[in-house]
Tab-separated table of N, CA and C in Angstrom:
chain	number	residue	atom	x	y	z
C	1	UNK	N	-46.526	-0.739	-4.402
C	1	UNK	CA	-46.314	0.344	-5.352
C	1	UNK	C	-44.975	1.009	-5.023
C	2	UNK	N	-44.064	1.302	-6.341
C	2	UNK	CA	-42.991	1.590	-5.680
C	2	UNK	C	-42.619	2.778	-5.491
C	3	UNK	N	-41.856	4.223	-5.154
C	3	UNK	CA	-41.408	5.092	-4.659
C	3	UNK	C	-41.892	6.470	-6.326
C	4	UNK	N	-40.982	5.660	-7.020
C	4	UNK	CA	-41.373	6.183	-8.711
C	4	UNK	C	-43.323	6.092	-8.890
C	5	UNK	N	-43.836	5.458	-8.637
C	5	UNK	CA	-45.206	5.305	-9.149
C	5	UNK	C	-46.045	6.359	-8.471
C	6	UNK	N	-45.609	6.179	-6.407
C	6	UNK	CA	-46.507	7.214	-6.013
C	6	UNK	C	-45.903	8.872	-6.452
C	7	UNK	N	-44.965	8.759	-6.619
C	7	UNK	CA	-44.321	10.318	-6.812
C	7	UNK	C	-45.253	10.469	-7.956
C	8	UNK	N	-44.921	9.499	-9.138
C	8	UNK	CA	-45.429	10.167	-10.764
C	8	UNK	C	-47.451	10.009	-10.794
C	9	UNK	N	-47.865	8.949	-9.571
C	9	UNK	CA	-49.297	9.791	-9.505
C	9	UNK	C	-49.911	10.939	-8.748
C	10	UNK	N	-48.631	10.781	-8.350
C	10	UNK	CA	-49.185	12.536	-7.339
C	10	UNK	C	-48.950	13.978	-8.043
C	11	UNK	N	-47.698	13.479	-8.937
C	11	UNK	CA	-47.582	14.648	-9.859
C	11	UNK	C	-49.084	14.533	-10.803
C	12	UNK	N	-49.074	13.542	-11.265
C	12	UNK	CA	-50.300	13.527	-12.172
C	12	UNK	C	-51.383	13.976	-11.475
C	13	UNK	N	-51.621	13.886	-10.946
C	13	UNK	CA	-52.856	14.102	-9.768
C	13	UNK	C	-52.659	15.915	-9.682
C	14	UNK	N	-51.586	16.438	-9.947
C	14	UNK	CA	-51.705	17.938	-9.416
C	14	UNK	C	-51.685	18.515	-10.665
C	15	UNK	N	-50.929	18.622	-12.089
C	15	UNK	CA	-51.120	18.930	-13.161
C	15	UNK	C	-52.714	18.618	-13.422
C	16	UNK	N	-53.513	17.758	-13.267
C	16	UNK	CA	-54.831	17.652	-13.642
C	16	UNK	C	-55.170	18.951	-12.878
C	17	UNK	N	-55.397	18.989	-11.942
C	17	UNK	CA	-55.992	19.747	-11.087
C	17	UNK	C	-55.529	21.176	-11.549
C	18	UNK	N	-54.201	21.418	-11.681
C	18	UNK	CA	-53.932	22.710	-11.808
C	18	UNK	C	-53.443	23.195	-13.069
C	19	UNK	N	-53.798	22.661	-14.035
C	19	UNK	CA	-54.027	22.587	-16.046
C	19	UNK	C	-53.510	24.575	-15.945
C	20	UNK	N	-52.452	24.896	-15.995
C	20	UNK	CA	-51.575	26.105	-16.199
C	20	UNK	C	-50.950	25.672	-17.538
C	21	UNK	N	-50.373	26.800	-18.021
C	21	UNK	CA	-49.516	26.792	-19.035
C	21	UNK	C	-48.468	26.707	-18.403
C	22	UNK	N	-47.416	27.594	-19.414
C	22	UNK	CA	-45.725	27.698	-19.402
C	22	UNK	C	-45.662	29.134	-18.562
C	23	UNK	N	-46.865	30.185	-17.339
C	23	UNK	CA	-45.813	30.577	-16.923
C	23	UNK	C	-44.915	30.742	-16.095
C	24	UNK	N	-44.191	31.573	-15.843
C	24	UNK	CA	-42.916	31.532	-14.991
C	24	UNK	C	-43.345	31.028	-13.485
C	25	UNK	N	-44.564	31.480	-12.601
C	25	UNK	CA	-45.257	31.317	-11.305
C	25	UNK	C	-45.410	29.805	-11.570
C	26	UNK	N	-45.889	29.282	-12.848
C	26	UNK	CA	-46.489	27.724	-12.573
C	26	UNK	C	-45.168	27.072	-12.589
C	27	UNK	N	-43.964	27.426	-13.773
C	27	UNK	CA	-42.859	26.842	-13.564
C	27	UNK	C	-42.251	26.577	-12.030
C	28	UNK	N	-41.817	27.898	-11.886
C	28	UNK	CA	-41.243	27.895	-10.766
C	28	UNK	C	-42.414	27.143	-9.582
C	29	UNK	N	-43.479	27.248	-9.318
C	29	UNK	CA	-44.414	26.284	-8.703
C	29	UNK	C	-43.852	24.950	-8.705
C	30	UNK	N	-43.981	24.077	-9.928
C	30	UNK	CA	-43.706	22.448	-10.273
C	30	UNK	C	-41.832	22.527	-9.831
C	31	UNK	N	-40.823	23.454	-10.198
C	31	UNK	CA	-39.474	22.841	-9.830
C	31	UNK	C	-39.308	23.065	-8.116
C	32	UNK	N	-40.081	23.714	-7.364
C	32	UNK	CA	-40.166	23.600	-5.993
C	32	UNK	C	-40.742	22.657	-5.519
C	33	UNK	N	-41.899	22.452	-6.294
C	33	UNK	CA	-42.667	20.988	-5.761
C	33	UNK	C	-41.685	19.874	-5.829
C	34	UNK	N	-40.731	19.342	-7.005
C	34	UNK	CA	-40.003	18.441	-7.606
C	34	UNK	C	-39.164	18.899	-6.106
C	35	UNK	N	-38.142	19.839	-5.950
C	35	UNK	CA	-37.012	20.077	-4.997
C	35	UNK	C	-37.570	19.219	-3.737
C	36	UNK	N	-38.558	19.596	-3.437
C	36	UNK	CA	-39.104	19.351	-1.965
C	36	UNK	C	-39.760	18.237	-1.935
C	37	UNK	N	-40.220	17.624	-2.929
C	37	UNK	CA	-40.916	16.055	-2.710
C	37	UNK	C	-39.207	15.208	-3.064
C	38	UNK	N	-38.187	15.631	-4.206
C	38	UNK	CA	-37.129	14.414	-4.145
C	38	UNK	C	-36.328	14.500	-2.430
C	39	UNK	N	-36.401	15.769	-1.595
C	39	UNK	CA	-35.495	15.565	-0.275
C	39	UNK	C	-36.656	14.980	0.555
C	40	UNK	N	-37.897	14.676	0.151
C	40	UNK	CA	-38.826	14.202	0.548
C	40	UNK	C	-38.067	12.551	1.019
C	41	UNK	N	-38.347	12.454	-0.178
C	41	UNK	CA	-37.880	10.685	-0.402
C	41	UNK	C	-36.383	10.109	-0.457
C	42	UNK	N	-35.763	11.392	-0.370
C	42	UNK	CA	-34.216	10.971	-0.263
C	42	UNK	C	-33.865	9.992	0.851
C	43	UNK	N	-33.021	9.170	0.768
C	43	UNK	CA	-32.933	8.578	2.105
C	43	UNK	C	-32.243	9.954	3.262
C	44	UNK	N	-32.118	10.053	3.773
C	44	UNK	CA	-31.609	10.489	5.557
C	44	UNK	C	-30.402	11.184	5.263
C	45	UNK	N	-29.511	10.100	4.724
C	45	UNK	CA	-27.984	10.429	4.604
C	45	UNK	C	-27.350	11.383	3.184
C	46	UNK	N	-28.934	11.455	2.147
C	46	UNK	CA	-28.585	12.705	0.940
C	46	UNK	C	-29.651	13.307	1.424
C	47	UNK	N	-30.406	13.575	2.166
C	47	UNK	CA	-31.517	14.465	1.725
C	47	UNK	C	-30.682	16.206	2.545
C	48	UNK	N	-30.243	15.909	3.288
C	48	UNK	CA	-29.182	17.283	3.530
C	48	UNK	C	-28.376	17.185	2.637
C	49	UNK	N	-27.940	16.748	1.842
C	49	UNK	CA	-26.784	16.963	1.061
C	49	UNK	C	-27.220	17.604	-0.660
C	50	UNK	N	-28.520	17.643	-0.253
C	50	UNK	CA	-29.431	18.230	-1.920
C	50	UNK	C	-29.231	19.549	-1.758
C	51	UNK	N	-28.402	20.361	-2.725
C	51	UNK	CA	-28.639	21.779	-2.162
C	51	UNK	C	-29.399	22.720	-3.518
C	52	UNK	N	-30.219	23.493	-3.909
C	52	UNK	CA	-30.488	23.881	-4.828
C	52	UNK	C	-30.634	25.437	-4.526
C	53	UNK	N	-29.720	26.682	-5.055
C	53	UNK	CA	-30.020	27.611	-5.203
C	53	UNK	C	-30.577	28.309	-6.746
C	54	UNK	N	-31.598	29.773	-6.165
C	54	UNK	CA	-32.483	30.267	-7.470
C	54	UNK	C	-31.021	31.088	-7.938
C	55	UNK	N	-31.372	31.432	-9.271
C	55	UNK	CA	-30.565	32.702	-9.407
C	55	UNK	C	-31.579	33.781	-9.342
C	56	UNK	N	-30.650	35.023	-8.540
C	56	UNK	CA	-31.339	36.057	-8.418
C	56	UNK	C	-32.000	37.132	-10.080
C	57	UNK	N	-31.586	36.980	-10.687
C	57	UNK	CA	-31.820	38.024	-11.793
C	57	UNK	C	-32.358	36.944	-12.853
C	58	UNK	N	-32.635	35.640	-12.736
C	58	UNK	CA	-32.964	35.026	-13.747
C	58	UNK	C	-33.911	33.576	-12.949
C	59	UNK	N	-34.678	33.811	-12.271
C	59	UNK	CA	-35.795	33.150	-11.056
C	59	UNK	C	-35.622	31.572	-12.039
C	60	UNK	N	-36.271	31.830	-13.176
C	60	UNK	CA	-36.213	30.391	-13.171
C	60	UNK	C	-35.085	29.663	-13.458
C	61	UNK	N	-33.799	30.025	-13.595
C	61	UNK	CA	-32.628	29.447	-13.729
C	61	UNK	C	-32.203	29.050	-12.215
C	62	UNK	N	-31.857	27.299	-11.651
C	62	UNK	CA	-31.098	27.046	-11.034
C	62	UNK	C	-29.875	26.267	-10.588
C	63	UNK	N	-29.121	26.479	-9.225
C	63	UNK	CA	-27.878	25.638	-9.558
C	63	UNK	C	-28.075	24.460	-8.451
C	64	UNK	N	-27.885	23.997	-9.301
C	64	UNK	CA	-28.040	22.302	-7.991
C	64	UNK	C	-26.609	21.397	-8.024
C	65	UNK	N	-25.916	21.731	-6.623
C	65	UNK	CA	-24.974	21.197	-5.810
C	65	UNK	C	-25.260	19.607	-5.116
């Protein structure tokens, strides 16, 4: 199974479980999960090099370096 399959059943696996709407707590929930499972699987040599800051006055807006 390849890298894409277990990521997209584990996501599936947590949206079942946690059936939220659109708001801002569940958003921001799923793009932290996404941040931290892709430096998950990054190889070694990008996974320091992923940088993602929030904006302060607008939480769910971010900038990814």
């Amino acid at each position: 199974m390849s890298i894409t399959n277990k990521m997209l059943n584990k996501i599936d696996n947590d949206i079942t479980s946690l059936k939220h709407s659109l708001h801002p707590e569940s958003i921001d929930y799923w793009y932290k999960k996404i941040i931290d499972e892709t430096i998950e699987i990054a190889p070694p040599w990008l996974a320091d090099k992923i940088n993602v800051k929030q904006d302060p006055i607008l939480p769910l807006k971010f900038n990814i370096n």
